[in-house]
Coordinates of N, CA and C in Angstrom, one line a residue:
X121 N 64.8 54.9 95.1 CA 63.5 54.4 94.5 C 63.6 53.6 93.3
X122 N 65.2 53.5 92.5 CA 65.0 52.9 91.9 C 64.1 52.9 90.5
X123 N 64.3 54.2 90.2 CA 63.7 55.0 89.1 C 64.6 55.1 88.1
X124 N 64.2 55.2 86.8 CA 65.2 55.6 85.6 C 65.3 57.0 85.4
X125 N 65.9 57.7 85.7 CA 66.4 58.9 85.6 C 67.9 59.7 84.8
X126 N 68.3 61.1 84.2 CA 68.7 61.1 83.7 C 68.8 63.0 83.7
X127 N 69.9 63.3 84.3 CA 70.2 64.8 84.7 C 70.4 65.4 83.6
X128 N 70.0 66.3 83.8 CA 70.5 67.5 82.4 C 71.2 68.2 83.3
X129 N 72.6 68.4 82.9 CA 73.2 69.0 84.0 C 74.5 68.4 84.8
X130 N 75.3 69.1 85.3 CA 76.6 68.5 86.3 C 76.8 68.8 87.2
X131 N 76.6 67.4 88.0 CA 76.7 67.2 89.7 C 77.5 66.7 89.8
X132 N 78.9 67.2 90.6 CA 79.8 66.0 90.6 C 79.3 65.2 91.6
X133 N 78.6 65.2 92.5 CA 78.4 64.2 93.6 C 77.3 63.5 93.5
X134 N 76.9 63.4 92.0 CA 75.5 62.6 91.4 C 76.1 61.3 91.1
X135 N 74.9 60.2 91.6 CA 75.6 58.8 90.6 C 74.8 58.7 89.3
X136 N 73.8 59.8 89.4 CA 72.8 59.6 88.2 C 73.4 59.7 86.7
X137 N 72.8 58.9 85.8 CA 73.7 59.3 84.0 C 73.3 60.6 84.2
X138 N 74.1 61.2 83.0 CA 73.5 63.4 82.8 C 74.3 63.1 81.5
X139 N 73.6 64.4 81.0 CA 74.2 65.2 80.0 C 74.6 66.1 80.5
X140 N 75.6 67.0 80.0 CA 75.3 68.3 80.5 C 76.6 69.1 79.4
X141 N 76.8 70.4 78.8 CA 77.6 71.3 78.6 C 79.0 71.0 79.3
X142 N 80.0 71.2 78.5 CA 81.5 71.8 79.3 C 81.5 73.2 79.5
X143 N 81.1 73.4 80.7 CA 80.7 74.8 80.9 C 82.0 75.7 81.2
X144 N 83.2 74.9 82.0 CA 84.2 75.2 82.2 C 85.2 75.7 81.0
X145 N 85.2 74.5 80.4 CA 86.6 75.2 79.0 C 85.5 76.2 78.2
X146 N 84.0 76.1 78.0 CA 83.3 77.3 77.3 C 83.6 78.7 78.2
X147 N 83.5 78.3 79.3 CA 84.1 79.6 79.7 C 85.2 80.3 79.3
X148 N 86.5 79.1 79.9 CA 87.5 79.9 79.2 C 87.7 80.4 77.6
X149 N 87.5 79.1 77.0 CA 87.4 79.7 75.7 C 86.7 81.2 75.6
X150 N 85.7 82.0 76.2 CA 85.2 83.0 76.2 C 85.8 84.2 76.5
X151 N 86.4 83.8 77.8 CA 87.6 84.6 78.5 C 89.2 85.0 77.9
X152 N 89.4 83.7 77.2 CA 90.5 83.6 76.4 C 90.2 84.7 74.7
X153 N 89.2 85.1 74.2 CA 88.7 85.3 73.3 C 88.8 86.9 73.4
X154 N 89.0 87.8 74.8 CA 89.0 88.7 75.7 C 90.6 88.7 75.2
X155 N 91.2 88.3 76.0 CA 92.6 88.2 75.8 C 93.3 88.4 74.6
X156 N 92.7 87.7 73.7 CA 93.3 87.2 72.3 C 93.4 88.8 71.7
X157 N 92.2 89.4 72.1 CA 91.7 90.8 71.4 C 92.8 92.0 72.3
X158 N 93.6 91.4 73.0 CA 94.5 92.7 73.7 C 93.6 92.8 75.4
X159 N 92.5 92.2 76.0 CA 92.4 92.6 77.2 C 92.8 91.8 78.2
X160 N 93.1 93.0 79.3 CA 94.4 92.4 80.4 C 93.1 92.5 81.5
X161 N 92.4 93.8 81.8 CA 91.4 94.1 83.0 C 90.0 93.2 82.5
X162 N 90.0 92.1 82.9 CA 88.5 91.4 82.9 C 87.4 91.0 83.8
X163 N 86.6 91.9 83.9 CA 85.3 91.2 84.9 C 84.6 90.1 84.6
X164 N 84.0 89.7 85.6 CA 83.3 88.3 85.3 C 81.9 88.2 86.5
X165 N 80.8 88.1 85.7 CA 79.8 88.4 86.6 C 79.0 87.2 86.5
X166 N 79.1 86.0 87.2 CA 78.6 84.7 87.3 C 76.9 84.7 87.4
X167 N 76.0 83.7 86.5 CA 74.9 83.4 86.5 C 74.2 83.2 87.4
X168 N 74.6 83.0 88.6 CA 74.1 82.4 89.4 C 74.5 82.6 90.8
X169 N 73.8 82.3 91.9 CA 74.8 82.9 93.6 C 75.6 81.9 93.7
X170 N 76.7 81.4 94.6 CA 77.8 81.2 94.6 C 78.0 79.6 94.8
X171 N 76.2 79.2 95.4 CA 76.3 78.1 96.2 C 76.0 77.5 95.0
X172 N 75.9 77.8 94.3 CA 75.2 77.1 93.0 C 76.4 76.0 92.2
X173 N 76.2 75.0 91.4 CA 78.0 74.5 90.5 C 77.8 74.8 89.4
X174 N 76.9 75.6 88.3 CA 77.4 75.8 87.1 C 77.8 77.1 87.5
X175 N 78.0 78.3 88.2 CA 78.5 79.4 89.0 C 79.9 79.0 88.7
X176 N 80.3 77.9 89.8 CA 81.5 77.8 90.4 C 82.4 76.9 89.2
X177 N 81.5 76.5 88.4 CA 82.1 75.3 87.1 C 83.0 76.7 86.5
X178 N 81.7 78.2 85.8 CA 82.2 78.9 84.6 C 83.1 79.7 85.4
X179 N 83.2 80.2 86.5 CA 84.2 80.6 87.5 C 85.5 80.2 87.6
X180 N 85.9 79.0 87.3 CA 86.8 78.0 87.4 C 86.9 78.4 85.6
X181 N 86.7 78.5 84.7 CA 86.4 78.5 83.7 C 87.4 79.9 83.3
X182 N 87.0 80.5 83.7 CA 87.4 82.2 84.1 C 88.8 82.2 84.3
X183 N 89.0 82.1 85.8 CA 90.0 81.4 86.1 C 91.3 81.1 85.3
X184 N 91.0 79.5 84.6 CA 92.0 78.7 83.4 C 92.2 79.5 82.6
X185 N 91.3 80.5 82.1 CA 91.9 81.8 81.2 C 93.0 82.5 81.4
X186 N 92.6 83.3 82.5 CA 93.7 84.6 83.3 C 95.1 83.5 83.4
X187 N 95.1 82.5 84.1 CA 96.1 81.3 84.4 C 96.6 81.3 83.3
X188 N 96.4 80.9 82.3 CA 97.2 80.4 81.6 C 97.7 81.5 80.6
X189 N 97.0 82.7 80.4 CA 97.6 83.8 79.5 C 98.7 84.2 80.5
X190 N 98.7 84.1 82.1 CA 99.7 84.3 82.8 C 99.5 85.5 83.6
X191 N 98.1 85.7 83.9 CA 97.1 86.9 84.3 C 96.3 86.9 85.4
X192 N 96.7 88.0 86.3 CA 96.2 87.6 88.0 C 94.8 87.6 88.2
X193 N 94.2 86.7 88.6 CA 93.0 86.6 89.0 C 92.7 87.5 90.6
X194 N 91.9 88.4 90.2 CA 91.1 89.4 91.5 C 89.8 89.3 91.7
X195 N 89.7 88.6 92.6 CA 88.5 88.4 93.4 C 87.6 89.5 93.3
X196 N 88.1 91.0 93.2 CA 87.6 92.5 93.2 C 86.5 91.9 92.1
X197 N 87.2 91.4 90.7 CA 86.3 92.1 89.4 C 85.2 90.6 89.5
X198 N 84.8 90.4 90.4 CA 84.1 88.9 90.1 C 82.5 89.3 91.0
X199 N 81.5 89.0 90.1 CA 80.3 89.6 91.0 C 79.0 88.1 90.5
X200 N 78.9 87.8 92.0 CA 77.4 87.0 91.3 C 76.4 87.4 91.1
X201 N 75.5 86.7 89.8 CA 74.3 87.2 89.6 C 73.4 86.2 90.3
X202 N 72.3 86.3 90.1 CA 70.9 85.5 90.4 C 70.0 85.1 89.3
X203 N 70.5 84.8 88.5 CA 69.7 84.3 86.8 C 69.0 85.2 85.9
X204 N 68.8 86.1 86.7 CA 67.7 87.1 86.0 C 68.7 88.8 85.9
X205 N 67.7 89.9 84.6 CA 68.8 90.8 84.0 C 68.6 92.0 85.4
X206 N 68.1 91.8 86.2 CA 67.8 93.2 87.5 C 69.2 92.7 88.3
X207 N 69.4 91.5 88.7 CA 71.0 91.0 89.3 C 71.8 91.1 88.4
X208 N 72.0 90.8 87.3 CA 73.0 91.7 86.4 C 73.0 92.6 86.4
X209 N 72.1 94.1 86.5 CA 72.4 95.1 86.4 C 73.0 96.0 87.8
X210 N 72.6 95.1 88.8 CA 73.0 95.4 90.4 C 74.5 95.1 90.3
X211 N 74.8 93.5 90.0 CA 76.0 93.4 90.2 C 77.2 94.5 89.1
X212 N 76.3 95.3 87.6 CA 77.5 95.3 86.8 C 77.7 97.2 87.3
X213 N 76.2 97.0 88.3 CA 76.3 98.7 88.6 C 77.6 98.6 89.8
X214 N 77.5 97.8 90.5 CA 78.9 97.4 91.8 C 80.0 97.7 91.0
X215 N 80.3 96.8 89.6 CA 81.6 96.6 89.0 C 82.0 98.1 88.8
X216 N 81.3 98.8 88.2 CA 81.2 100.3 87.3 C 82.1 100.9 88.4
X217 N 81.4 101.4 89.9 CA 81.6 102.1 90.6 C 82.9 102.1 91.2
X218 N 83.4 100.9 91.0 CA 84.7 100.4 92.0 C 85.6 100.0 91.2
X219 N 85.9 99.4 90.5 CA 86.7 98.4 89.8 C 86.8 99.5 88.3
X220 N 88.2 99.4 87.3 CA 88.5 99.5 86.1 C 88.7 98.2 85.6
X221 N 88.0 98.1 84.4 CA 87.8 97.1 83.4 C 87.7 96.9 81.9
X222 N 88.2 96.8 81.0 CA 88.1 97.1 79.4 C 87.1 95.8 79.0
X223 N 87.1 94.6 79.2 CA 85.7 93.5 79.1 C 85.0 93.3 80.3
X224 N 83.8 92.0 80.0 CA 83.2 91.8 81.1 C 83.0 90.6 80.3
X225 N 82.6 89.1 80.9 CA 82.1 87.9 81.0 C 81.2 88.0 81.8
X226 N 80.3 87.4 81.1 CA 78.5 87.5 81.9 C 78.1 86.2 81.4
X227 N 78.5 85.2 82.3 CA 78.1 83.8 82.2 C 76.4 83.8 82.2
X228 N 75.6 84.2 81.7 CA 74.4 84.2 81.3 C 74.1 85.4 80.3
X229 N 73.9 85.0 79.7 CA 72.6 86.2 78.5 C 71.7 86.5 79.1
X230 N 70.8 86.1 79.9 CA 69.9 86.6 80.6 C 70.3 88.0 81.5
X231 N 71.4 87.4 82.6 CA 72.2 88.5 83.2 C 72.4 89.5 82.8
X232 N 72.9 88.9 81.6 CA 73.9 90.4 80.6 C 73.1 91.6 79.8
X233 N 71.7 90.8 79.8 CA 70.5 92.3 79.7 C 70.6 93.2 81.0
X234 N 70.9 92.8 81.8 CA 70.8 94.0 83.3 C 72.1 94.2 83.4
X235 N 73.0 93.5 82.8 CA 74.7 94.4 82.5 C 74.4 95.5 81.9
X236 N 73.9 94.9 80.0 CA 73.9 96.1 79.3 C 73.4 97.2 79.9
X237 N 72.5 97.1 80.2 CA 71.5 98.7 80.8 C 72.5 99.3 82.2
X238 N 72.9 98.7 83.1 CA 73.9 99.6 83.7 C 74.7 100.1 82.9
X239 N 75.9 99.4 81.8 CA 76.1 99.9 81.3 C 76.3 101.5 80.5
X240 N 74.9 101.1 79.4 CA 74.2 102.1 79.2 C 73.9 103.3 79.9
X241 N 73.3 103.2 81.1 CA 72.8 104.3 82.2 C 73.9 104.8 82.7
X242 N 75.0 104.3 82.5 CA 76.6 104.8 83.3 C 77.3 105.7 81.6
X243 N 76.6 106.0 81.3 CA 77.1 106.4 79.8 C 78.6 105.8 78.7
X244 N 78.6 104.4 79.2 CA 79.3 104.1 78.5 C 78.8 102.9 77.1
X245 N 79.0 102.3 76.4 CA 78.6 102.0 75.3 C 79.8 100.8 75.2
X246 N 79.2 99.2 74.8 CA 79.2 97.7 74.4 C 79.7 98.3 72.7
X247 N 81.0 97.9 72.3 CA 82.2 97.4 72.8 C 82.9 98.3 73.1
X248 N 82.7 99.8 72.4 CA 84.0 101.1 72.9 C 84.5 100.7 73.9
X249 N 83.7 100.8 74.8 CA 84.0 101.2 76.3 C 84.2 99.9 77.1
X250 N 83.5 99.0 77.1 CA 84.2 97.3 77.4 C 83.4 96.4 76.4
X251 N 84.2 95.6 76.2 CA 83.4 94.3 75.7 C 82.7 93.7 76.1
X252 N 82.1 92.8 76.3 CA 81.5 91.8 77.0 C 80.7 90.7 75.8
X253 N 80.9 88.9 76.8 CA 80.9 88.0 76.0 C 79.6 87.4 76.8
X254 N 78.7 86.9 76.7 CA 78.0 86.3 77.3 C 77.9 84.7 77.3
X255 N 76.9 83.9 77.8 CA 76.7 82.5 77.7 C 75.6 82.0 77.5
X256 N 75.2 81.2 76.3 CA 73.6 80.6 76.3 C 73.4 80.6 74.8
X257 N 73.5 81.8 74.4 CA 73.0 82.1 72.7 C 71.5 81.7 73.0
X258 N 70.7 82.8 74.1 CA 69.6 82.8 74.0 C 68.6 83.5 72.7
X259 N 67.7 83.4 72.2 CA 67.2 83.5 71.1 C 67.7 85.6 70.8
X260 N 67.6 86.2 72.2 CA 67.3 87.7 72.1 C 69.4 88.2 72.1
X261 N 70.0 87.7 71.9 CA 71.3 88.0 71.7 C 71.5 88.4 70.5
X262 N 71.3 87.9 69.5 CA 71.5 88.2 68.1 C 70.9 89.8 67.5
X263 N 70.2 89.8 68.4 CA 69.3 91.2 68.2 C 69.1 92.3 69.4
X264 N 70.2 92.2 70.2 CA 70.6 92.9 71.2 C 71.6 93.8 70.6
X265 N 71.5 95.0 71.1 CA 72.5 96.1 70.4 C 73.6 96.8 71.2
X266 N 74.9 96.2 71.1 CA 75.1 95.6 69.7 C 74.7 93.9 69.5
X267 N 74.4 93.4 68.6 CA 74.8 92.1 68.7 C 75.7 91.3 69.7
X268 N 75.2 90.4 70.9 CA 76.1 89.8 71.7 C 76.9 88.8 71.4
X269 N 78.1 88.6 71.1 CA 79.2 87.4 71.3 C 78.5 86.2 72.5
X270 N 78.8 85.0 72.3 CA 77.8 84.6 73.3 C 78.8 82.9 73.3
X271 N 78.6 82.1 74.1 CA 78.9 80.5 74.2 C 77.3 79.8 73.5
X272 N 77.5 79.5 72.5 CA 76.3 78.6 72.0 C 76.2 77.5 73.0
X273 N 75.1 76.7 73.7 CA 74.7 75.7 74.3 C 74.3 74.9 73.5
X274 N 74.7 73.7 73.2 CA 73.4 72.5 72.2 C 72.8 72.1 73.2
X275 N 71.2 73.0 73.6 CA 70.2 72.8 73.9 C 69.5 71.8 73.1
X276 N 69.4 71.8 72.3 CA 68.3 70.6 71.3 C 69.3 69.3 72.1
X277 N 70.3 69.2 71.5 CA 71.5 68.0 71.6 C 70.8 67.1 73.2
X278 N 71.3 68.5 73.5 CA 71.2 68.0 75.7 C 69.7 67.2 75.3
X279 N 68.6 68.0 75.1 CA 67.9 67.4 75.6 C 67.3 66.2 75.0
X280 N 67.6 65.8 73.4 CA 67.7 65.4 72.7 C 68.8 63.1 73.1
X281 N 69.6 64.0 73.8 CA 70.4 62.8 74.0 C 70.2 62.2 75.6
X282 N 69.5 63.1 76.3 CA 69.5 62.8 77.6 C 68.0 61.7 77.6
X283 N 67.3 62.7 76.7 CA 66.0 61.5 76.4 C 66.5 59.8 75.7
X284 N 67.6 60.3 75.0 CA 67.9 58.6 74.3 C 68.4 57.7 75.8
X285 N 68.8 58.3 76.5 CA 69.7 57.9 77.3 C 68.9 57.1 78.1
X286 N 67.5 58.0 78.3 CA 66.7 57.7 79.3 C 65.8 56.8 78.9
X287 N 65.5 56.7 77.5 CA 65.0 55.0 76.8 C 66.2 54.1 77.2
X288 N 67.3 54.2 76.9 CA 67.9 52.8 77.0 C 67.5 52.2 78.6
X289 N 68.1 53.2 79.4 CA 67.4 52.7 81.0 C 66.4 51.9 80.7
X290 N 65.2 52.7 80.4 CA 64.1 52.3 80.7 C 63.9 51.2 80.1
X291 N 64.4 50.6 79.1 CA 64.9 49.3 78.4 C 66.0 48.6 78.7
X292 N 66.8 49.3 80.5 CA 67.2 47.9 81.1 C 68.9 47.8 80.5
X293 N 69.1 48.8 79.6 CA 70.4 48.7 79.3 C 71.0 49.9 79.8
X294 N 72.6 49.5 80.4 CA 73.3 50.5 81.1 C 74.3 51.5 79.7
X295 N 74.1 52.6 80.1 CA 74.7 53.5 79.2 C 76.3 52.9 79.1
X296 N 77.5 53.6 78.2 CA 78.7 53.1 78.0 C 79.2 54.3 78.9
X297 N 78.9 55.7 79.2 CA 79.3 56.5 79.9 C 78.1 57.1 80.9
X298 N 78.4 57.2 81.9 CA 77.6 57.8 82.6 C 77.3 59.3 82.6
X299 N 78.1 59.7 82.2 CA 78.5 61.3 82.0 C 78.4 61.5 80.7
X300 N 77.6 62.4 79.8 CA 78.2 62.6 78.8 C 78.4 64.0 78.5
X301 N 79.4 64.8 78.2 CA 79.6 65.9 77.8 C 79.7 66.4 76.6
X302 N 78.7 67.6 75.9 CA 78.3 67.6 75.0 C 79.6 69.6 75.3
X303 N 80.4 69.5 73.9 CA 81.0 71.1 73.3 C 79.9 72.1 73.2
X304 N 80.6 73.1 73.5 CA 80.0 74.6 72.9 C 80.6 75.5 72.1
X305 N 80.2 76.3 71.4 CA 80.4 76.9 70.1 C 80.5 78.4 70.8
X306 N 81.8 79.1 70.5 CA 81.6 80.7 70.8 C 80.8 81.4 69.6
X307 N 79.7 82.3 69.6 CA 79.6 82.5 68.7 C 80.2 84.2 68.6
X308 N 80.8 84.3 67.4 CA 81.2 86.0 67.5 C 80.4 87.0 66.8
X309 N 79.7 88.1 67.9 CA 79.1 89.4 67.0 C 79.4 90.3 67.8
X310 N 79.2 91.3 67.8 CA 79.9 92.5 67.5 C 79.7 93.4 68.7
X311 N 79.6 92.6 69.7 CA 79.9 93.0 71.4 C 81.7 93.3 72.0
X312 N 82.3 93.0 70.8 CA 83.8 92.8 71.7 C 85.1 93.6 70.7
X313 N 85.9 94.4 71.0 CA 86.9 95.3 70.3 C 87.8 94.6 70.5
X314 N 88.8 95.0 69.8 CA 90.4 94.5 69.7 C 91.0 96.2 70.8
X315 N 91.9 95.9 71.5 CA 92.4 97.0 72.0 C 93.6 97.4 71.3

């Protein structure tokens, strides 16, 4: 149609300009952060169902962690969620029952409110009993108990740069990158132990 347009977000099979997160090295960096602290047993309970690509981006994310600390990746500890904290708490009630684990990666903050509370209801307690790092630095992380460790997003940034992006179009000039990828920031509070 020949519209100016401008993704928040990463498609690889888009010709459209985007902004979007490095969702993948924020992963690992998250995962890696797990590691650093002495943990070998890591779960990972993805944002989203499987068909989805920021799922399969922070997944791959996950992944480059275990890999390169030199640590087997098992399909066992890996559970999708569906955006919201009632599929986190489904998937982290699955993990509990079956699987041993000292952390958990919950590629959403959202999710990771329906982690905590399985958690919680399984009588164990964020960080004694596992750590867990989340993704987003949504506004209610900082004031979740304990405090969540989280991947800060530049949300302002994204949306902020994808709108500049979207004037130049619309003014007929081609961006210098079609892609641009904007860092994220781990933030650390007091969700995660040293073993």
């Amino acid at each position: 149609m020949n519209i100016p347009a401008v993704l928040i977000g990463g498609l690889p099979e888009s010709s459209l300009t985007s902004v979007h997160a490095n969702d993948r090295s924020a992963s690992r960096e998250a995962v890696k952060h797990f590691i650093d602290l002495g943990h070998r047993e890591i779960a990972c309970v993805l944002n989203a169902p499987a068909c989805y690509n920021d799922a399969q981006t922070r997944l791959a994310g996950y992944k480059d962690a275990l890999e390169e600390a030199g640590l087997p990746y098992h399909e066992r500890l890996v559970r999708f969620a569906d955006f919201d904290p009632e599929s986190g708490q489904v998937a982290m009630e699955s993990l509990l029952k079956s699987e041993k684990f000292t952390a958990a990666f919950i590629a959403s903050d959202n999710v990771a409110m329906g982690a905590n509370r399985a958690i919680r209801e399984a009588g164990l307690h964020i960080p004694d009993d596992i750590s867990m790092v989340g993704f987003d630095d949504t506004p209610w992380s900082e004031y979740s108990d304990p405090p969540l460790t989280t991947v800060c997003i530049p949300a302002h940034d994204l949306a902020s740069k994808a709108c500049l992006l979207l004037l130049d179009l619309l003014k007929g000039e081609i961006p210098e990158k079609r892609a641009l990828v904007l860092d994220t920031e781990l933030v650390i509070r007091q969700s995660c132990q040293k073993l």
